Amino acid sequence: MRTPVVAQNLGIFITGNINRLFVNREPWQVATITATIVLSAAWLWNFANQEESIWLRSKKKFFQYVKKLPSVRHKIDEELSKTNQNFENEISKSCAKLYYNLELPKNGLSNEKILKLVDQHLHIGNYDWRDGRVSGAVYGFHEELVDLVTKVYGKASYTNPLHPDIFPGVCKMEAEVIRMACNLFQGGPNTCGTMTSGGTESIILACKAYRDYAREQKGITKANMVVPRTAHAAFDKAAQYFNIHVRYVDVDTESYEVNLKAFKKAINGNTILLVGSAPNFPYGTLDDIEAIAALGLKYDIPVHVDACLGSFVIVFAREAGYKLRRFDFSIPGVTSISADTHKYGFAPKGSSVVLYSDKKFRNHQFTVTTDWPGGVYGSPTVNGSRAGGIIAACWATMMSYGHSGYLEATKRILDTARYIEQGVRKIDGIFVFGQPATSVIAIGSHVFDVFRLSDALCKLGWNLNALQFPSGIHICVTDMHTASGIADKFLVDVRASVAELMKDPQQPVTGKMAIYGMAQSISDRSVVGEVTRCYLNSMYYTPPLDEL
């Protein structure tokens, strides 16, 4: 009962004070005061009416101002300089046996010399991925297939599907790859898509398509998308490129699948896209795509399924004898799917597909420029000219494997993954995150810092992926791990390493892996970003000419 009285009194107070502002004022003063009030109100409204919370924006602003203080900036720059030097030293050390070519050779090298140099470049590094010691990265390697795709790529290396009148055969190959992929993901006759250079481009293009679709069909100009916290970082990249706000939803701490109640609450009138993973990269768990698609139908919002990592393994899992919830176009409401043919499709790096339930969505993926003096220009993907060799090599790989080949590979990979998962679950001191759907097994510990386990396995020649929030590591099982003895060797090394760590579980992590733990504790995430940029810059390191 008190609320109307309070509101009334507040209104009287505000009105009275505003009236005093205008009493006995000159017209120009009234105009100035009015403009100031209007602009201030507009600024306050704009500040409050943002997708990002006031707390988060205030926190970022605070850190921005603090970092501008000379003493703080000097300290940060000093530490970044050391970090950058460390990264460059690591790169330099890893390439120490190679000569750096900083200028064009005076005369071109012979084919024999070039091939010898290529072999030298390809055989350096700290890990031998051919022995199945690396998580993900290389999903399959068979000499016969490498020989085939090398020959195919060589034949098609100069083709460019940007010119379909010149290279209609390459365009036909791409169309066939898309149609075969649509059929594998249970798409009907209206499904369509394009090939891309990788999963990130597939996701970026889907986000671009839905942003433009929502702007044209619904008039949405402040777009957001609802995305599980575990969805691939490519969605954040798309958001940065296309000015889409990401409304992240946390996962359930038991299942490590997206929390559906929180997911539903995150949807609003500016939501242009709902996202689910099949499976997600960190934990390998499968979001409830049917429930997400039902929300998409209810609120008339497109639903994208990221199956980049699941690829063809998740497609053939049921036929290989593994039970999975539905995730594909057989679910009403699923409007697009991304899948990497270069992962469990075993095609060469640089190939992926993005598929749509209807051409109306794909049409908004396309970029069309109609008034350019060079002519009407249209391209389906980010690239204009595209590598026809990659398209042909992907097509050749799919034709080579066939249905039976992919089914056999899927069974090998999933059998190995479940064998490793069961073995890890029996080891005291560590646990498996959630219920892995396909090939990823994520490991954590409540007893010791799990990054110590990663460091121990690294010293034994294993290269695993580090996870954060919470700390964890995972192994992404590929066809490389299905070779005889690899899975058993991994479990033996994990058991031995855990047993050693359990002797002194409270010991802190040291060395490189300490960086991951430390990075999680830094409140100002922009500092972590600056360190990451140092790392990315170091990848392009070359020594000065006078040091050669």
Coordinates of C-alpha atoms in Angstrom, one line a residue:
M1 CA 0.0 0.0 0.0
R2 CA 3.0 2.3 0.6
T3 CA 4.3 2.0 -3.0
P4 CA 1.9 4.5 -4.7
V5 CA 2.5 7.0 -1.9
V6 CA 6.3 6.7 -2.3
A7 CA 6.0 7.0 -6.1
Q8 CA 3.7 10.0 -5.8
N9 CA 6.1 11.8 -3.4
L10 CA 9.1 11.0 -5.6
G11 CA 7.2 12.4 -8.6
I12 CA 6.4 15.6 -6.7
F13 CA 10.1 15.9 -5.6
I14 CA 11.4 15.4 -9.2
T15 CA 8.8 17.7 -10.7
G16 CA 9.4 20.4 -8.1
N17 CA 13.2 20.4 -8.6
I18 CA 12.9 20.4 -12.4
N19 CA 10.5 23.3 -12.2
R20 CA 13.1 25.3 -10.2
L21 CA 15.6 24.7 -12.9
F22 CA 13.5 26.7 -15.4
V23 CA 12.3 29.6 -13.1
N24 CA 13.5 33.0 -14.1
R25 CA 15.7 31.6 -16.9
E26 CA 16.5 33.2 -20.3
P27 CA 15.2 31.2 -23.3
W28 CA 18.8 30.2 -24.3
Q29 CA 19.3 28.9 -20.8
V30 CA 16.1 26.9 -20.8
A31 CA 17.2 25.4 -24.2
T32 CA 20.6 24.5 -22.8
I33 CA 19.2 23.0 -19.6
T34 CA 16.6 21.0 -21.6
A35 CA 19.2 19.7 -24.0
T36 CA 21.5 18.7 -21.1
I37 CA 18.6 16.8 -19.4
V38 CA 17.6 15.1 -22.6
L39 CA 21.2 14.1 -23.5
S40 CA 21.9 12.9 -19.9
A41 CA 18.7 10.9 -19.9
A42 CA 19.6 9.4 -23.2
W43 CA 23.1 8.5 -22.0
L44 CA 21.7 7.0 -18.8
W45 CA 19.2 5.0 -20.8
N46 CA 21.8 3.8 -23.2
F47 CA 24.2 2.9 -20.4
A48 CA 21.5 0.9 -18.5
N49 CA 19.9 -0.7 -21.5
Q50 CA 22.8 -2.9 -22.6
E51 CA 23.1 -6.6 -23.0
E52 CA 26.1 -6.7 -20.8
S53 CA 25.4 -6.1 -17.1
I54 CA 26.2 -2.8 -15.4
W55 CA 28.4 -4.7 -13.0
L56 CA 30.5 -6.4 -15.7
R57 CA 30.9 -3.1 -17.7
S58 CA 31.8 -1.2 -14.5
K59 CA 34.4 -3.9 -13.7
K60 CA 35.9 -3.6 -17.1
K61 CA 36.0 0.2 -16.9
F62 CA 37.7 0.0 -13.5
F63 CA 40.5 -2.2 -14.8
Q64 CA 40.9 0.0 -17.9
Y65 CA 41.5 3.0 -15.7
V66 CA 43.8 1.2 -13.3
K67 CA 45.9 -0.1 -16.1
K68 CA 46.3 3.5 -17.4
L69 CA 48.1 4.4 -14.1
P70 CA 51.8 4.9 -15.1
S71 CA 53.2 2.6 -12.4
V72 CA 50.7 -0.2 -13.1
R73 CA 51.1 0.1 -16.9
H74 CA 54.9 0.0 -16.5
K75 CA 54.7 -3.2 -14.4
I76 CA 52.3 -4.8 -16.9
D77 CA 54.5 -3.9 -19.9
E78 CA 57.5 -5.2 -18.1
E79 CA 55.9 -8.6 -17.4
L80 CA 54.5 -8.8 -20.9
S81 CA 58.0 -8.1 -22.3
K82 CA 59.4 -11.0 -20.3
T83 CA 56.5 -13.2 -21.4
N84 CA 56.9 -12.3 -25.0
Q85 CA 60.6 -13.1 -24.8
N86 CA 59.9 -16.5 -23.2
F87 CA 57.5 -17.3 -26.0
E88 CA 60.0 -16.3 -28.7
N89 CA 62.7 -18.3 -27.0
E90 CA 60.5 -21.4 -27.0
I91 CA 59.8 -20.9 -30.7
S92 CA 63.5 -20.3 -31.4
K93 CA 64.4 -23.4 -29.5
S94 CA 61.9 -25.6 -31.3
C95 CA 63.2 -24.5 -34.7
A96 CA 66.9 -24.4 -33.7
K97 CA 67.9 -27.0 -36.2
L98 CA 66.4 -25.1 -39.1
Y99 CA 67.8 -22.2 -41.1
Y100 CA 65.6 -19.1 -41.4
N101 CA 65.0 -17.8 -44.9
L102 CA 64.3 -14.0 -44.5
E103 CA 64.8 -13.1 -48.1
L104 CA 64.0 -14.7 -51.4
P105 CA 66.8 -16.9 -52.6
K106 CA 68.9 -15.3 -55.4
N107 CA 68.1 -18.3 -57.6
G108 CA 65.2 -20.6 -57.2
L109 CA 65.9 -23.9 -55.4
S110 CA 65.6 -27.3 -57.1
N111 CA 62.6 -29.5 -56.4
E112 CA 64.8 -32.0 -54.6
K113 CA 66.2 -29.3 -52.3
I114 CA 62.7 -27.9 -51.6
L115 CA 61.3 -31.3 -50.7
K116 CA 64.2 -32.0 -48.4
L117 CA 63.6 -28.7 -46.6
V118 CA 59.9 -29.5 -46.3
D119 CA 60.7 -32.8 -44.7
Q120 CA 63.0 -31.1 -42.2
H121 CA 60.2 -28.6 -41.3
L122 CA 57.6 -31.4 -40.8
H123 CA 59.8 -33.6 -38.6
I124 CA 60.5 -31.1 -35.8
G125 CA 58.5 -30.7 -32.6
N126 CA 58.2 -32.2 -29.1
Y127 CA 55.6 -34.8 -29.9
D128 CA 55.3 -37.6 -32.4
W129 CA 51.7 -37.5 -33.4
R130 CA 52.1 -40.6 -35.5
D131 CA 52.5 -42.7 -32.3
G132 CA 49.0 -41.7 -31.1
R133 CA 50.3 -39.6 -28.1
V134 CA 48.4 -36.4 -29.1
S135 CA 44.8 -35.4 -28.2
G136 CA 42.9 -34.6 -31.4
A137 CA 45.0 -32.5 -33.8
V138 CA 45.4 -35.4 -36.4
Y139 CA 42.3 -37.5 -36.6
G140 CA 43.5 -40.1 -39.0
F141 CA 46.6 -40.9 -41.1
H142 CA 46.8 -43.7 -43.6
E143 CA 49.5 -43.7 -46.2
E144 CA 47.2 -44.9 -49.0
L145 CA 44.7 -42.1 -48.4
V146 CA 47.5 -39.5 -48.1
D147 CA 48.8 -40.7 -51.5
L148 CA 45.3 -40.4 -53.0
V149 CA 44.5 -37.0 -51.7
T150 CA 47.9 -35.7 -52.6
K151 CA 47.4 -36.7 -56.2
V152 CA 43.8 -35.3 -56.2
Y153 CA 44.9 -32.0 -54.7
G154 CA 47.7 -31.8 -57.1
K155 CA 45.4 -32.2 -60.1
A156 CA 42.9 -29.7 -58.7
S157 CA 45.3 -27.3 -57.0
Y158 CA 44.8 -24.5 -59.5
T159 CA 41.0 -24.7 -59.7
N160 CA 38.8 -22.0 -58.2
P161 CA 35.0 -22.6 -57.7
L162 CA 34.5 -18.8 -57.7
H163 CA 34.4 -19.4 -61.4
P164 CA 31.8 -22.1 -61.9
D165 CA 31.8 -21.6 -65.7
I166 CA 35.5 -22.5 -65.8
F167 CA 35.5 -25.2 -63.2
P168 CA 32.0 -26.7 -63.1
G169 CA 33.3 -30.1 -62.1
V170 CA 34.7 -28.8 -58.8
C171 CA 31.4 -27.1 -58.1
K172 CA 29.7 -30.4 -58.7
M173 CA 32.1 -32.1 -56.2
E174 CA 31.2 -29.5 -53.6
A175 CA 27.5 -29.9 -54.2
E176 CA 27.9 -33.6 -53.8
V177 CA 29.8 -33.3 -50.5
I178 CA 27.0 -31.1 -49.2
R179 CA 24.2 -33.4 -50.3
M180 CA 26.0 -36.5 -48.8
A181 CA 26.5 -34.6 -45.6
C182 CA 22.9 -33.4 -45.5
N183 CA 21.7 -37.0 -45.9
L184 CA 24.1 -38.2 -43.1
F185 CA 22.5 -35.6 -40.8
Q186 CA 19.0 -36.8 -41.7
G187 CA 18.2 -33.7 -43.8
G188 CA 15.3 -33.7 -46.2
P189 CA 15.2 -32.5 -49.8
N190 CA 15.2 -28.8 -48.8
T191 CA 18.4 -29.0 -46.7
C192 CA 21.4 -27.3 -48.2
G193 CA 24.7 -25.8 -47.3
T194 CA 28.3 -24.9 -48.3
M195 CA 31.8 -26.1 -47.7
T196 CA 34.1 -23.9 -45.7
S197 CA 37.7 -23.7 -44.6
G198 CA 37.0 -25.2 -41.2
G199 CA 34.6 -25.4 -38.2
T200 CA 35.3 -21.8 -37.2
E201 CA 34.2 -20.4 -40.5
S202 CA 31.2 -22.7 -40.6
I203 CA 30.0 -21.3 -37.2
I204 CA 30.9 -17.7 -38.2
L205 CA 28.8 -18.0 -41.4
A206 CA 25.8 -19.5 -39.6
C207 CA 25.9 -16.5 -37.1
K208 CA 26.2 -14.1 -39.9
A209 CA 23.3 -15.7 -41.7
Y210 CA 21.0 -15.5 -38.7
R211 CA 22.0 -12.0 -37.8
D212 CA 21.0 -10.8 -41.3
Y213 CA 17.9 -13.0 -41.4
A214 CA 16.7 -11.5 -38.1
R215 CA 17.4 -8.0 -39.2
E216 CA 15.5 -8.4 -42.4
Q217 CA 12.6 -10.5 -41.2
K218 CA 12.1 -9.2 -37.6
G219 CA 13.9 -5.9 -37.6
I220 CA 16.3 -6.9 -34.8
T221 CA 19.2 -4.5 -34.7
K222 CA 20.7 -5.4 -31.2
A223 CA 21.1 -9.1 -31.8
N224 CA 22.1 -11.6 -29.2
M225 CA 22.5 -15.4 -29.2
V226 CA 22.0 -17.8 -26.4
V227 CA 25.0 -20.1 -26.1
P228 CA 26.1 -22.8 -23.6
R229 CA 29.3 -21.8 -21.8
T230 CA 30.9 -24.9 -23.2
A231 CA 30.1 -24.0 -26.9
H232 CA 33.1 -23.5 -29.1
A233 CA 35.0 -20.2 -28.9
A234 CA 34.1 -19.6 -32.6
F235 CA 30.8 -18.3 -31.4
D236 CA 32.6 -15.6 -29.5
K237 CA 34.7 -14.8 -32.6
A238 CA 31.5 -14.5 -34.7
A239 CA 30.1 -12.2 -32.0
Q240 CA 33.2 -10.0 -32.2
Y241 CA 33.0 -9.9 -36.0
F242 CA 29.3 -9.2 -36.4
N243 CA 28.4 -7.2 -33.2
I244 CA 26.2 -10.0 -31.7
H245 CA 26.0 -10.1 -27.9
V246 CA 26.6 -13.6 -26.5
R247 CA 24.3 -14.6 -23.6
Y248 CA 26.3 -17.4 -22.1
V249 CA 24.5 -20.1 -20.1
D250 CA 26.3 -22.3 -17.5
V251 CA 26.2 -26.0 -17.6
D252 CA 24.9 -28.4 -15.0
T253 CA 27.7 -29.2 -12.6
E254 CA 26.8 -32.9 -12.6
S255 CA 26.0 -33.7 -16.3
Y256 CA 28.1 -30.8 -17.8
E257 CA 25.3 -30.3 -20.3
V258 CA 23.7 -26.9 -20.6
N259 CA 21.3 -25.9 -17.9
L260 CA 18.0 -25.8 -19.7
K261 CA 16.1 -23.6 -17.1
A262 CA 18.8 -21.0 -17.3
F263 CA 18.9 -21.4 -21.1
K264 CA 15.2 -20.6 -21.4
K265 CA 15.5 -17.5 -19.1
A266 CA 18.3 -16.1 -21.3
I267 CA 16.0 -15.8 -24.3
N268 CA 14.6 -12.4 -25.0
G269 CA 13.1 -10.4 -27.9
N270 CA 16.5 -9.7 -29.4
T271 CA 17.6 -13.3 -29.5
I272 CA 18.4 -14.4 -33.1
L273 CA 19.9 -17.8 -32.4
L274 CA 19.9 -20.7 -29.9
V275 CA 23.0 -23.0 -29.9
G276 CA 23.7 -26.6 -28.7
S277 CA 26.8 -28.7 -29.0
A278 CA 26.9 -32.3 -30.3
P279 CA 29.2 -32.8 -28.4
N280 CA 31.0 -29.8 -26.8
F281 CA 34.8 -29.5 -27.0
P282 CA 35.8 -29.3 -23.3
Y283 CA 33.9 -32.3 -21.9
G284 CA 32.6 -34.2 -24.9
T285 CA 29.0 -34.1 -23.4
L286 CA 25.9 -33.7 -25.6
D287 CA 23.5 -30.9 -25.0
D288 CA 19.8 -31.7 -25.0
I289 CA 19.2 -30.7 -28.6
E290 CA 15.6 -31.7 -28.7
A291 CA 14.8 -29.5 -25.7
I292 CA 16.7 -26.6 -27.3
A293 CA 14.9 -27.1 -30.6
A294 CA 11.6 -27.1 -28.8
L295 CA 12.4 -23.6 -27.4
G296 CA 13.4 -22.6 -30.9
L297 CA 10.0 -23.6 -32.2
K298 CA 8.1 -22.0 -29.3
Y299 CA 9.8 -18.6 -29.7
D300 CA 10.4 -18.8 -33.5
I301 CA 14.2 -18.6 -33.2
P302 CA 16.6 -20.6 -35.3
V303 CA 18.6 -23.4 -33.7
H304 CA 22.2 -24.2 -34.6
V305 CA 23.8 -27.6 -33.7
D306 CA 27.6 -27.5 -33.5
A307 CA 28.7 -30.9 -34.5
C308 CA 32.1 -29.8 -35.7
L309 CA 33.8 -32.1 -33.2
G310 CA 31.2 -34.9 -33.5
S311 CA 31.6 -34.8 -37.2
F312 CA 31.0 -38.2 -38.9
V313 CA 31.6 -40.2 -35.7
I314 CA 28.4 -38.8 -34.1
V315 CA 26.5 -39.5 -37.3
F316 CA 27.5 -43.2 -37.3
A317 CA 27.5 -43.8 -33.5
R318 CA 24.0 -45.3 -33.4
E319 CA 24.7 -47.7 -36.2
A320 CA 28.0 -48.6 -34.5
G321 CA 25.9 -49.8 -31.5
Y322 CA 26.0 -46.7 -29.2
K323 CA 22.9 -45.0 -27.8
L324 CA 22.7 -41.2 -28.3
R325 CA 20.0 -38.7 -28.0
R326 CA 18.9 -37.2 -31.3
F327 CA 20.9 -34.1 -32.5
D328 CA 20.2 -33.7 -36.3
F329 CA 17.7 -32.5 -38.8
S330 CA 15.3 -35.2 -37.8
I331 CA 14.4 -32.9 -34.8
P332 CA 11.8 -30.2 -35.7
G333 CA 13.3 -26.8 -35.0
V334 CA 17.0 -27.6 -35.9
T335 CA 17.8 -25.1 -38.6
S336 CA 21.5 -25.6 -39.1
I337 CA 24.4 -27.9 -38.3
S338 CA 28.2 -27.4 -38.6
A339 CA 30.4 -30.5 -39.0
D340 CA 34.1 -30.8 -39.7
T341 CA 35.0 -33.1 -42.6
H342 CA 38.7 -32.6 -41.7
K343 CA 38.1 -34.3 -38.3
Y344 CA 36.2 -37.6 -38.3
G345 CA 35.6 -37.2 -42.0
F346 CA 39.4 -37.7 -42.3
A347 CA 39.6 -35.2 -45.2
P348 CA 42.7 -32.9 -45.3
K349 CA 42.8 -29.9 -43.1
G350 CA 40.9 -26.9 -44.3
S351 CA 37.5 -28.5 -45.0
S352 CA 34.2 -28.3 -43.1
V353 CA 30.5 -28.0 -43.9
V354 CA 27.7 -25.7 -42.7
L355 CA 24.2 -27.1 -43.4
Y356 CA 20.8 -25.5 -43.3
S357 CA 17.3 -26.8 -43.2
D358 CA 16.2 -24.3 -45.8
K359 CA 17.7 -22.0 -48.5
K360 CA 16.1 -19.0 -46.8
F361 CA 18.8 -19.2 -44.2
R362 CA 21.7 -20.0 -46.6
N363 CA 20.7 -17.0 -48.7
H364 CA 21.6 -14.7 -45.8
Q365 CA 25.0 -16.4 -45.5
F366 CA 25.8 -15.3 -49.0
T367 CA 27.5 -11.9 -49.6
V368 CA 26.3 -10.0 -52.7
T369 CA 27.7 -6.7 -54.0
T370 CA 25.6 -5.3 -56.9
D371 CA 27.1 -1.9 -57.7
W372 CA 30.9 -2.6 -58.0
P373 CA 32.5 -1.4 -61.2
G374 CA 34.1 -4.8 -61.5
G375 CA 30.7 -6.4 -62.0
V376 CA 28.0 -8.0 -59.8
Y377 CA 29.9 -9.9 -57.2
G378 CA 28.6 -12.8 -55.1
S379 CA 30.3 -15.3 -52.9
P380 CA 28.9 -18.0 -50.6
T381 CA 31.5 -18.0 -47.9
V382 CA 34.1 -15.6 -46.3
N383 CA 36.6 -16.4 -49.0
G384 CA 36.1 -15.2 -52.6
S385 CA 38.5 -17.4 -54.4
R386 CA 38.6 -20.8 -52.8
A387 CA 40.9 -23.8 -53.0
G388 CA 39.3 -26.2 -55.4
G389 CA 42.0 -28.7 -54.4
I390 CA 40.6 -29.0 -50.9
I391 CA 37.1 -29.5 -52.2
A392 CA 38.3 -32.2 -54.5
A393 CA 40.4 -33.9 -51.8
C394 CA 37.5 -33.9 -49.4
W395 CA 35.2 -35.4 -52.0
A396 CA 37.8 -38.0 -52.8
T397 CA 38.2 -38.9 -49.1
M398 CA 34.4 -39.4 -48.7
M399 CA 34.3 -41.5 -51.9
S400 CA 37.2 -43.6 -50.7
Y401 CA 35.8 -44.3 -47.2
G402 CA 32.2 -44.9 -48.2
H403 CA 29.6 -45.8 -45.6
S404 CA 31.2 -49.0 -44.5
G405 CA 34.6 -47.3 -44.0
Y406 CA 33.2 -44.6 -41.8
L407 CA 31.1 -47.1 -39.8
E408 CA 34.2 -49.2 -39.1
A409 CA 36.3 -46.2 -38.1
T410 CA 33.5 -45.0 -35.8
K411 CA 33.3 -48.3 -34.1
R412 CA 37.1 -48.4 -33.6
I413 CA 37.2 -44.9 -32.2
L414 CA 34.2 -45.2 -29.9
D415 CA 35.2 -48.6 -28.6
T416 CA 38.6 -47.2 -27.7
A417 CA 37.1 -44.1 -26.1
R418 CA 34.8 -46.1 -23.9
Y419 CA 37.7 -48.4 -23.0
I420 CA 39.8 -45.5 -21.9
E421 CA 36.8 -43.9 -20.1
Q422 CA 36.1 -47.1 -18.1
G423 CA 39.8 -47.4 -17.2
V424 CA 40.0 -43.8 -16.0
R425 CA 36.9 -44.1 -13.8
K426 CA 38.6 -46.9 -11.9
I427 CA 41.6 -44.8 -10.9
D428 CA 41.3 -43.3 -7.4
G429 CA 42.1 -39.6 -7.2
I430 CA 40.6 -38.5 -10.5
F431 CA 37.1 -38.4 -12.1
V432 CA 35.5 -38.1 -15.5
F433 CA 33.4 -35.0 -16.2
G434 CA 29.8 -35.9 -17.1
Q435 CA 29.0 -38.6 -19.5
P436 CA 31.1 -38.4 -22.7
A437 CA 28.9 -38.8 -25.8
T438 CA 31.6 -39.7 -28.4
S439 CA 35.3 -39.4 -28.4
V440 CA 36.3 -36.9 -25.7
I441 CA 37.1 -37.9 -22.1
A442 CA 37.7 -35.0 -19.7
I443 CA 39.5 -35.7 -16.4
G444 CA 39.5 -33.7 -13.2
S445 CA 40.6 -34.2 -9.6
H446 CA 39.3 -33.1 -6.2
V447 CA 42.5 -34.4 -4.5
F448 CA 45.4 -32.7 -6.3
D449 CA 45.9 -30.0 -9.0
V450 CA 45.0 -31.8 -12.2
F451 CA 47.5 -29.8 -14.1
R452 CA 50.2 -31.7 -12.3
L453 CA 48.8 -34.8 -14.0
S454 CA 49.0 -33.1 -17.3
D455 CA 52.6 -32.1 -16.7
A456 CA 53.5 -35.7 -15.7
L457 CA 51.9 -37.1 -18.8
C458 CA 53.6 -34.4 -20.9
K459 CA 56.9 -35.7 -19.7
L460 CA 55.9 -39.2 -20.8
G461 CA 55.3 -37.9 -24.3
W462 CA 51.5 -37.3 -24.1
N463 CA 50.0 -34.0 -25.3
L464 CA 46.5 -33.4 -23.8
N465 CA 44.2 -30.3 -23.8
A466 CA 44.0 -28.1 -20.7
L467 CA 40.6 -26.9 -19.5
Q468 CA 39.6 -24.1 -17.2
F469 CA 36.7 -23.1 -15.0
P470 CA 37.0 -25.7 -13.6
S471 CA 40.5 -27.0 -14.1
G472 CA 40.7 -30.2 -16.1
I473 CA 42.4 -32.0 -19.0
H474 CA 41.0 -34.0 -21.8
I475 CA 42.0 -36.5 -24.4
C476 CA 40.2 -36.5 -27.7
V477 CA 40.4 -40.0 -29.0
T478 CA 41.1 -40.3 -32.8
D479 CA 41.8 -43.1 -35.2
M480 CA 45.4 -42.6 -34.2
H481 CA 44.7 -44.0 -30.7
T482 CA 43.0 -47.1 -32.0
A483 CA 46.3 -48.8 -32.9
S484 CA 47.3 -51.8 -30.8
G485 CA 48.6 -50.9 -27.3
I486 CA 48.0 -47.1 -27.4
A487 CA 45.0 -47.0 -25.1
D488 CA 46.6 -49.5 -22.7
K489 CA 49.8 -47.4 -22.6
F490 CA 47.8 -44.3 -21.9
L491 CA 46.0 -45.9 -18.9
V492 CA 49.2 -47.4 -17.6
D493 CA 50.8 -43.9 -17.6
V494 CA 47.8 -42.2 -16.1
R495 CA 47.7 -44.8 -13.2
A496 CA 51.4 -44.5 -12.5
S497 CA 51.3 -40.7 -12.7
V498 CA 48.3 -40.5 -10.3
A499 CA 49.8 -42.9 -7.9
E500 CA 52.9 -40.7 -7.7
L501 CA 50.9 -37.5 -7.3
M502 CA 48.8 -39.0 -4.5
K503 CA 52.0 -39.4 -2.4
D504 CA 52.0 -35.6 -2.0
P505 CA 48.6 -34.3 -3.3
Q506 CA 49.0 -30.8 -1.8
Q507 CA 52.1 -30.0 -3.8
P508 CA 51.5 -27.0 -6.1
V509 CA 51.9 -27.3 -9.9
T510 CA 55.0 -25.8 -11.3
G511 CA 56.4 -25.1 -14.8
K512 CA 54.3 -24.3 -17.9
M513 CA 51.1 -25.9 -16.5
A514 CA 51.2 -23.4 -13.5
I515 CA 50.3 -20.7 -16.1
Y516 CA 46.9 -22.3 -16.6
G517 CA 46.0 -22.3 -12.9
M518 CA 47.3 -18.7 -12.5
A519 CA 45.4 -17.5 -15.5
Q520 CA 42.1 -18.6 -14.0
S521 CA 42.7 -16.6 -10.9
I522 CA 43.2 -13.3 -12.7
S523 CA 40.1 -11.1 -12.3
D524 CA 41.0 -8.8 -15.2
R525 CA 40.6 -11.1 -18.2
S526 CA 42.0 -8.5 -20.5
V527 CA 45.5 -9.2 -19.0
V528 CA 45.1 -12.9 -20.0
G529 CA 44.1 -11.6 -23.5
E530 CA 47.3 -9.5 -23.7
V531 CA 49.4 -12.6 -22.7
T532 CA 47.5 -14.6 -25.4
R533 CA 48.4 -12.0 -28.0
C534 CA 52.0 -12.3 -27.0
Y535 CA 51.8 -16.0 -27.7
L536 CA 50.1 -15.4 -31.1
N537 CA 52.7 -12.9 -32.0
S538 CA 55.5 -15.3 -31.1
M539 CA 54.2 -17.7 -33.8
Y540 CA 55.4 -15.3 -36.4
Y541 CA 58.9 -14.8 -34.9
T542 CA 61.9 -14.7 -37.1
P543 CA 65.4 -13.7 -35.9
P544 CA 66.9 -10.4 -37.0
L545 CA 69.1 -10.6 -40.0
D546 CA 72.2 -9.8 -38.0
E547 CA 71.7 -12.8 -35.8
L548 CA 71.8 -15.4 -38.7

